[in-house]
XYZ file of C-alpha atoms in Angstrom:
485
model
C 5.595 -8.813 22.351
C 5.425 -10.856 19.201
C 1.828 -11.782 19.764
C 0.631 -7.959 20.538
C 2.502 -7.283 17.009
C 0.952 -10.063 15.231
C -2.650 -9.688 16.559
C -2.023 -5.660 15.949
C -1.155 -5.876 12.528
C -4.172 -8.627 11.427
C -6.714 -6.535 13.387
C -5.126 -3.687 10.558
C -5.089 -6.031 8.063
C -8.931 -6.278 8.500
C -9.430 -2.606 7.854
C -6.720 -2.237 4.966
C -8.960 -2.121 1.730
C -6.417 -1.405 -0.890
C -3.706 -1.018 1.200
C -1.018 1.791 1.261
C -2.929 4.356 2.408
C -5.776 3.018 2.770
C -4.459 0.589 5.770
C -2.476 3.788 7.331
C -5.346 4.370 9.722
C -5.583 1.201 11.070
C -1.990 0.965 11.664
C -1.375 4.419 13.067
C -3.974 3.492 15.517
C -2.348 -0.205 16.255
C 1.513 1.099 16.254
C 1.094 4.901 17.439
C -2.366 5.011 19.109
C -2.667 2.011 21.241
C 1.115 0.745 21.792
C 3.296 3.528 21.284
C 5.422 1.676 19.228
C 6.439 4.872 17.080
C 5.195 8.309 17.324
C 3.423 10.514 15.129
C 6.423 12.305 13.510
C 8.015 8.433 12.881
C 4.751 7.264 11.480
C 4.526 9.902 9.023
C 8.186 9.365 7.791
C 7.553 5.678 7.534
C 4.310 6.489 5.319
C 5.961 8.468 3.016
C 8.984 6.844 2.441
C 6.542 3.309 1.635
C 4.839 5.572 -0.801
C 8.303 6.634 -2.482
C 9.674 2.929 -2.462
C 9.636 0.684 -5.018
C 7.109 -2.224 -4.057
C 3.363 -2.472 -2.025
C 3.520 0.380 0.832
C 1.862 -1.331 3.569
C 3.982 -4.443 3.869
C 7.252 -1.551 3.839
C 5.489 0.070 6.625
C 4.520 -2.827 8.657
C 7.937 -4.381 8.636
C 9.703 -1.203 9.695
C 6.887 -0.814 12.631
C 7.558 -4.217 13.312
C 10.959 -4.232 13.186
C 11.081 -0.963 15.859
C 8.657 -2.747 17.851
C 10.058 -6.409 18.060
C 13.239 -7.073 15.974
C 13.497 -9.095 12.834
C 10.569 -11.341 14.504
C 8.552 -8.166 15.049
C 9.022 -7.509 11.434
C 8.194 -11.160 10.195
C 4.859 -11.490 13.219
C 4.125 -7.474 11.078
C 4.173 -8.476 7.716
C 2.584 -11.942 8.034
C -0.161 -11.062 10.107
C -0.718 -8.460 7.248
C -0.312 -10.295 3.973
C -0.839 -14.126 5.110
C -4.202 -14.888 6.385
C -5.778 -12.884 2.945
C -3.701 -14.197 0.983
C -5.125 -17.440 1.903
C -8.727 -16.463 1.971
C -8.536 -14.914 -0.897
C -7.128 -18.455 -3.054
C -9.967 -20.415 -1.142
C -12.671 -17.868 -2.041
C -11.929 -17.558 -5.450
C -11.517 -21.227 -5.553
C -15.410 -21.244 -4.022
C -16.595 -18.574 -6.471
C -15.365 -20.202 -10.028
C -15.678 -23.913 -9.057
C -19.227 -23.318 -10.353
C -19.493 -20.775 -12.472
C -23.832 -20.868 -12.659
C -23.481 -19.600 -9.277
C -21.161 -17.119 -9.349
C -23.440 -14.279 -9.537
C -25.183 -14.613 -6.578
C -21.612 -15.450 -5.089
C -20.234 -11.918 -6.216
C -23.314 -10.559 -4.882
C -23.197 -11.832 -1.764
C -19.750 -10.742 -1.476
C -20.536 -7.177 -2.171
C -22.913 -6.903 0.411
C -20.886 -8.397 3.044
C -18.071 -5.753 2.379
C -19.352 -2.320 0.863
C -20.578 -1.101 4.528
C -16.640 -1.621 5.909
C -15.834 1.309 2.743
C -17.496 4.132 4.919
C -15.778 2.448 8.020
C -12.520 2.766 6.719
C -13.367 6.447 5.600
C -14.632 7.520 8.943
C -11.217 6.255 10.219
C -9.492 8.428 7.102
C -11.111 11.530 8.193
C -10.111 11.046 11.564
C -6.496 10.699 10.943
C -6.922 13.596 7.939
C -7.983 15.786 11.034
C -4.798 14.698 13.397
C -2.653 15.510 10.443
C -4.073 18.563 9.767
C -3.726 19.584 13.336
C 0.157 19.249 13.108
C 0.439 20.534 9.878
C -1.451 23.722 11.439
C 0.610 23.873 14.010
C 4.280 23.551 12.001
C 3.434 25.566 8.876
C 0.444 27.677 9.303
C -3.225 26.518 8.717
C -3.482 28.300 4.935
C -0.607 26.839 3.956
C -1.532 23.121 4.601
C -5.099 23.930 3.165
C -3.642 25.224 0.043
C -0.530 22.270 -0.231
C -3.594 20.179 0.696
C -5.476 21.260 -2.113
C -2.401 21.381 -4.967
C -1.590 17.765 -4.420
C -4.843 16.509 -4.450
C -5.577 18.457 -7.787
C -2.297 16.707 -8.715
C -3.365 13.289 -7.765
C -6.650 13.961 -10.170
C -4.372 14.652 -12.651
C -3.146 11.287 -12.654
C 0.012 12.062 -11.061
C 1.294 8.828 -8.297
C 1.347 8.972 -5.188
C 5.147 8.769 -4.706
C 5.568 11.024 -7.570
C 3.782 13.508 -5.484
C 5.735 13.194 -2.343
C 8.844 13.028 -4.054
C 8.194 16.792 -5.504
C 7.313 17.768 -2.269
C 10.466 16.343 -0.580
C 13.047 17.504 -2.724
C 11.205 21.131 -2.346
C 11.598 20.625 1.394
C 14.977 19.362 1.596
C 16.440 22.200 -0.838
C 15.016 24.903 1.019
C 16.929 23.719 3.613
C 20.001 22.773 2.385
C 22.964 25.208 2.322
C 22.382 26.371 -1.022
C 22.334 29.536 -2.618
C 18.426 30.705 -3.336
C 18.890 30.862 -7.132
C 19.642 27.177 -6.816
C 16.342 26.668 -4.909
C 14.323 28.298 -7.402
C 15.381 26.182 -10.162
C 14.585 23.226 -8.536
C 10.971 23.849 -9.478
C 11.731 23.292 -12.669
C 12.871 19.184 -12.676
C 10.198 18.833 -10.211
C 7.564 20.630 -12.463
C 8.816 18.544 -15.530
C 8.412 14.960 -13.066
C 4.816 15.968 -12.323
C 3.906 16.920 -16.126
C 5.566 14.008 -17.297
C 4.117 11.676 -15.128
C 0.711 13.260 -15.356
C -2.522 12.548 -17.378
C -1.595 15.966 -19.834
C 0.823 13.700 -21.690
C -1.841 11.949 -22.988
C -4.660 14.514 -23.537
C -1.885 16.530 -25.420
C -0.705 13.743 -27.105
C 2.636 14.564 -26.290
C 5.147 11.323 -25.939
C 7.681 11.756 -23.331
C 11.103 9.334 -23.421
C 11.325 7.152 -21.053
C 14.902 8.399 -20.311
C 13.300 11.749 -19.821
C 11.631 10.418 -17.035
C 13.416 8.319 -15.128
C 16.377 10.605 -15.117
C 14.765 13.721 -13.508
C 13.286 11.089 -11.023
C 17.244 9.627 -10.352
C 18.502 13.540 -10.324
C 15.844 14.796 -8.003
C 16.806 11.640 -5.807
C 20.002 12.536 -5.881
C 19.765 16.259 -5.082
C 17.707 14.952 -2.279
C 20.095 12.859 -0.761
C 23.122 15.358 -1.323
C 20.885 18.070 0.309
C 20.424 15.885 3.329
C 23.951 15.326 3.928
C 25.361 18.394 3.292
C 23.163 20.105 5.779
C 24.743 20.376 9.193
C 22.405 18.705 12.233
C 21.300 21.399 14.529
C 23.376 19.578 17.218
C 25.879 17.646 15.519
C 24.275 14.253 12.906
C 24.143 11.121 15.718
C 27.029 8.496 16.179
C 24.496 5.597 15.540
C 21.268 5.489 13.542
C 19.175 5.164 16.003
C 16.945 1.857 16.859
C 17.512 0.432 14.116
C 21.283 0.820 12.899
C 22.357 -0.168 8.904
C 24.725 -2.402 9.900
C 22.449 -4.879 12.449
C 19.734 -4.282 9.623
C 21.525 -5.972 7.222
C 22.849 -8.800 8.815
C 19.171 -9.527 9.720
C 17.879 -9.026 6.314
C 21.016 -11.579 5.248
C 19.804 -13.998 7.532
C 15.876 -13.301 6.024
C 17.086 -13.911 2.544
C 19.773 -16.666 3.246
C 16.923 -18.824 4.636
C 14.093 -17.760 2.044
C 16.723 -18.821 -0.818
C 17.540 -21.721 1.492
C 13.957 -22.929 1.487
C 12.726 -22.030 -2.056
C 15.712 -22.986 -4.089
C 15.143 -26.963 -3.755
C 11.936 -26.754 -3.563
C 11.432 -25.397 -6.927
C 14.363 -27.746 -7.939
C 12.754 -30.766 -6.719
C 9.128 -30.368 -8.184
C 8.271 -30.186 -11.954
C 5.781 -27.694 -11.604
C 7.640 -25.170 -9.990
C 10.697 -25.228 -12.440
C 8.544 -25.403 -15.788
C 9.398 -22.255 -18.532
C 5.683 -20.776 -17.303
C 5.752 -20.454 -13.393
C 9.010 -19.583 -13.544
C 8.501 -16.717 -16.190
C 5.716 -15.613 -13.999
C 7.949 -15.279 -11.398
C 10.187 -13.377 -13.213
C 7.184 -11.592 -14.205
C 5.541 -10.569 -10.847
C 8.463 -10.047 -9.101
C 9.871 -7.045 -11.779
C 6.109 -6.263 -11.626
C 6.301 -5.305 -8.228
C 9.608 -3.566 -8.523
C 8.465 -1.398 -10.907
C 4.752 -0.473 -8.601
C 4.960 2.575 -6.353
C 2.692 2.580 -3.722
C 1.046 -0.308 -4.066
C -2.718 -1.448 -5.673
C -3.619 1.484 -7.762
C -0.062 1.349 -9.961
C -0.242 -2.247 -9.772
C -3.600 -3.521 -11.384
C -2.919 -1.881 -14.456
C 0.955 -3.356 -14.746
C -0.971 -6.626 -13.699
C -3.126 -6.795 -16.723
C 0.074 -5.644 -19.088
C 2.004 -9.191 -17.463
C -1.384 -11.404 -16.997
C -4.348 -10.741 -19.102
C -4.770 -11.448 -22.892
C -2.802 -13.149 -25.917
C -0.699 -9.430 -26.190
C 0.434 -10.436 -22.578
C 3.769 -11.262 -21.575
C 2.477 -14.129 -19.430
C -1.423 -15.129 -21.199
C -2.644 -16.819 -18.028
C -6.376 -15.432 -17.952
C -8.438 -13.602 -20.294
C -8.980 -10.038 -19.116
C -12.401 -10.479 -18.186
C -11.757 -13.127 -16.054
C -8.713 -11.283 -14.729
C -10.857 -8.075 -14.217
C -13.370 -10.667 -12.174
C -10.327 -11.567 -9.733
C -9.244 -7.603 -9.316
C -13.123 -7.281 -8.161
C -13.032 -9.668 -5.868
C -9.356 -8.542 -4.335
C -10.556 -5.185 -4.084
C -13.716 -6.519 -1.906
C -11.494 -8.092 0.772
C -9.057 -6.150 2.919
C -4.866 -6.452 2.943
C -2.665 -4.913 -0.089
C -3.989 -5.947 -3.422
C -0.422 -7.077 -4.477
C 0.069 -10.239 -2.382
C -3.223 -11.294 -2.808
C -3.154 -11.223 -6.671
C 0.418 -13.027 -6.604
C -1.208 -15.636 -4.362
C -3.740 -16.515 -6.683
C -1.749 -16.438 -9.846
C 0.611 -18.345 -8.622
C -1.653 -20.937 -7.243
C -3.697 -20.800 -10.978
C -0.209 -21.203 -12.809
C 0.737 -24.000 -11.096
C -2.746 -25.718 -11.783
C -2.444 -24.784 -15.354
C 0.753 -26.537 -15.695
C -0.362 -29.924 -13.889
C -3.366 -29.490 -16.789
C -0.781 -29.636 -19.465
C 0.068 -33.300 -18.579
C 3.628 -32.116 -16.602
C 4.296 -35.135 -14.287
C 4.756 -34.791 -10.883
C 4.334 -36.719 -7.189
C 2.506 -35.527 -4.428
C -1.038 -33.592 -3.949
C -1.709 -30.795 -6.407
C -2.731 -28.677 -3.557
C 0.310 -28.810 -2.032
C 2.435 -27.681 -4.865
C -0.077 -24.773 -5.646
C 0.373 -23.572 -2.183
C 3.568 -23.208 -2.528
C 3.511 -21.895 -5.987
C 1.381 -19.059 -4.159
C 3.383 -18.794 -1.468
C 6.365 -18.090 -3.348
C 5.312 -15.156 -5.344
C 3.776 -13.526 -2.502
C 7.359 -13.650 -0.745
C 8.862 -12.400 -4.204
C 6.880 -9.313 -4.397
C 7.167 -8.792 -0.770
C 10.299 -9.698 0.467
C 12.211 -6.716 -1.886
C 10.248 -3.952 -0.668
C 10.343 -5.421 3.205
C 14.572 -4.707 2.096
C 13.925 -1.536 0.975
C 12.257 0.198 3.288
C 14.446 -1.143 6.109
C 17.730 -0.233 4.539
C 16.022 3.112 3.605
C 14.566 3.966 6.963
C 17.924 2.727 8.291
C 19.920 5.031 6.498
C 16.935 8.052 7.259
C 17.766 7.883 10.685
C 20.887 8.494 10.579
C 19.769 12.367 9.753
C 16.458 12.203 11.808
C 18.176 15.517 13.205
C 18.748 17.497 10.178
C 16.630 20.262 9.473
C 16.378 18.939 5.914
C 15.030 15.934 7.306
C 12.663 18.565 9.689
C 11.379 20.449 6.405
C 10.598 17.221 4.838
C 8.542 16.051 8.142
C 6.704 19.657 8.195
C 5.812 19.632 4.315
C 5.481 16.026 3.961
C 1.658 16.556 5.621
C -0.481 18.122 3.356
C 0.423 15.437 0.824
C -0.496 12.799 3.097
C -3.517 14.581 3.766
C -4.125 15.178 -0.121
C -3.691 11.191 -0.329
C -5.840 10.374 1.937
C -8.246 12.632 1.140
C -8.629 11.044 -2.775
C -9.104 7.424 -0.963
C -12.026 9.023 1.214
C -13.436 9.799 -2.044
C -12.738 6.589 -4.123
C -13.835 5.504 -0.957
C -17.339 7.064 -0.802
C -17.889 6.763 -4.204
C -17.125 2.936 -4.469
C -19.784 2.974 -1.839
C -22.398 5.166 -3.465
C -22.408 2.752 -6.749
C -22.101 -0.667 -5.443
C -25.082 0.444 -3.228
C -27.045 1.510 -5.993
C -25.993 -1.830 -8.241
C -28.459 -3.789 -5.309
C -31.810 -4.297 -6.440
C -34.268 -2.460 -4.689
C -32.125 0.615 -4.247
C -32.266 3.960 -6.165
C -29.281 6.880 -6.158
C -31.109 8.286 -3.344
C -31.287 5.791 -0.937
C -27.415 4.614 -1.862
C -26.673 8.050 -1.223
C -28.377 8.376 1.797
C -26.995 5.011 2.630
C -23.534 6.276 2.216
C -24.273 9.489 4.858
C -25.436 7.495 7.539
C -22.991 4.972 7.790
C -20.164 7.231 7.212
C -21.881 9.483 9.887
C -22.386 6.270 12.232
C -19.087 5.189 11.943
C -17.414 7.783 12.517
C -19.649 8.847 15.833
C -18.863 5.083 17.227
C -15.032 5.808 16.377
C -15.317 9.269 17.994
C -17.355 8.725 21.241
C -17.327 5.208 21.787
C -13.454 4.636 21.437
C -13.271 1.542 23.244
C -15.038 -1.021 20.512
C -12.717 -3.158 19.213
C -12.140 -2.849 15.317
C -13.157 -6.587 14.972
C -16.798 -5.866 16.239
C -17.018 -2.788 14.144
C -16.101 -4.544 11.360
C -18.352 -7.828 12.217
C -21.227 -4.976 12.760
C -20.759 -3.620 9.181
C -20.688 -7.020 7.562
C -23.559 -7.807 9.052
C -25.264 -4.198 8.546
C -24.627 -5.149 4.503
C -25.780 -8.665 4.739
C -28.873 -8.406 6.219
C -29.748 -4.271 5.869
C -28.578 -4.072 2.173
């Protein structure tokens, strides 16, 4: 069981450019599709509740996934078939790219071309799961409805609103229409949740308005706690369950003790014992990163711009690269699959670590080794908080699976996910549409055109010929924008 996890989760990994939910096709067809580890309704809880968690969303949903499927070594094979093997590749490649800077343009392009025909792969896959969704949205609130919810949140997303902004509004909407409230209640509850999205939303800005930061965060806590008050105070249709399910609080936690009891165990004397790891810098950075990725909802998108704030330039908290050459390392992250967030941390860590040998620190051993690990441990400090949360959240979620709060969240948590993935199609697309036209030799009608057919392609291959293994269709697009492009 631990290898079908691990060999499901790097065949997502493959497909998950950008992660969050970006990767949520590939893993809906790993987890629900092919193994039946969770069903559609469970899937759909465990994307939104990654998207609402603090920390990247796809490592939160593969470690739940994993941890349903497989235990706590379902939910390690999950995560580090997900976030290891880029991580990796992504140091070494960079290493490759800026060891010889003369080259590096023909390096970038070649890596463009070897990964702008998986975009309309991963799109064709989007639409796909954008029509399933639909479907059951259809089905539990009426087509027009999920059109038009459809349609608000992605108008809401353009705005500049998050992601788990978003589905927060639209939970705490669900859940008190639910509850056991009185209706004049209900109807003021648009209110905090229209002041979250405003506040949180590009108009700020264009009206040059400046919002406390109080002001925000406490209509976030008090529609979080209206939320979970609503949940609990509405009765389960047939009584709320003894247990919480599969996965009950209290075994979760002793297994996420164990997790962290050994991680601390491990990366305590190790950053004890070598000079590199314990100087002022690499450990500010890891102060850095890890707050860094407490404060990122959703993953990627929030995260590259909180990334520049901590990494790039002498106003930086941490200067450790100068924002073009940080902006060259986002480019190349965003070309290669796997959540943005543990790739970046791998890098910088390895970089920092490098830096501070360069400074004349002393120290025993290979340099590579301590880099490595310098990588290493970032990536498990920006990971390894929001593998706890969403465990101990979806933990604590079962526990009312059978509320009808819980149901109304389910029902109306659809269109958003739709509206979500629905913007990435487009990013998607578009990301295509330029890089295509950057190539010499192409105009904006043949990188349009480009952008049809293989969209079109893929998504006939994924549609009729459903028995091709993701790693050929994803060899076959490599080599479609190596050789074609």
């Amino acid at each position: 069981m631990l290898f079908k996890v691990f060999a499901a989760f790097l065949r997502a990994g493959f497909l998950g450019f950008g992660g969050g939910a970006a990767i949520a096709p590939a893993i809906h067809k790993e987890a629900v599709d092919r193994y039946g580890w969770v069903d559609d309704g469970t899937f759909n809880d465990v994307l939104a509740l990654s998207n609402t968690l603090p920390g990247p969303a796809a490592p939160q949903m593969s470690a739940v996934i994993g941890y349903r499927a497989a235990g706590i070594g379902g939910m390690l094979a999950a995560v580090s078939a997900l976030v290891v093997p880029m991580a990796v590749l992504v140091v070494v490649l960079i290493s490759w790219i800026f060891s010889a800077v003369g080259e590096s343009a023909d390096k970038m392009l070649l890596l463009k071309r070897s990964t702008v025909a998986v975009f309309p792969l991963v799109s064709a896959m989007l639409c796909r799961l954008m029509l399933k969704f639909y479907r059951q949205g259809s089905e539990a609130i009426g087509p027009v409805r999920t059109v038009l919810f459809s349609l608000v949140c992605l108008a809401l997303l353009y705005l500049g609103v998050d992601n788990g902004f978003v589905i927060l509004a639209m939970i705490s909407l669900a859940i008190t229409s639910a509850a056991p409230w009185p209706r004049w209640f209900c109807y003021i509850m648009v209110v905090p949740v229209a002041t979250l999205l405003f506040v949180h939303s590009d108009l700020v800005s264009t009206l040059s308005m400046t919002v406390p930061d109080y002001l925000e965060w406490s209509v976030v806590l008090g529609l979080l706690v209206a939320g979970a008050v609503g949940l609990w105070t509405t009765p389960a249709e047939n009584g709320l369950p003894d247990s919480t399910g599969e996965a009950g609080l209290r075994p979760v936690l002793g297994d996420l003790g164990r997790i962290w009891a050994v991680v601390l165990a491990v990366c305590v004397p190790l950053v004890m014992f070598c000079p590199l790891l314990r100087s002022s810098a690499y450990l500010a950075l890891l102060a850095g990163m890890t707050f860094t990725g407490l404060m990122t909802f959703g993953g990627g998108p929030v995260f590259i711009p909180l990334a520049i704030g901590l990494l790039a330039g002498p106003s930086s908290q941490i200067f450790l690269y100068t924002k073009e050459r940080l902006m060259q390392y986002i480019a190349i992250v965003n070309a290669l699959p796997s959540p943005i967030i543990s790739k970046l941390s791998a890098v910088s860590g390895w970089d920092m670590v490098r830096r501070v040998a360069d400074s004349g620190t002393a120290y025993s051993g290979p340099l590579w080794l301590w880099a490595s690990a310098g990588g290493a441990i970032l990536v498990v400090a920006m990971v390894l908080p929001a593998v706890t949360n969403s465990l101990v959240a979806f933990s604590c979620l079962d526990r009312i699976k059978r509320s009808p709060g819980m149901k109304a969240m389910t029902k109306f948590i659809l269109p958003v996910l739709m509206a979500i993935f629905l913007s990435v199609f487009i990013s998607f697309m578009e990301t295509t549409f330029h890089t295509v036209a950057s190539f010499p030799g192409q105009s904006a009608i043949s990188s349009g055109l480009q952008c049809v057919w293989l969209f079109c392609l893929f998504l006939w291959l994924q549609t009729r010929l459903r028995r091709i293994p993701d790693p050929l269709l994803i060899l076959a697009a490599v080599a479609y924008g190596v050789i074609v492009l």
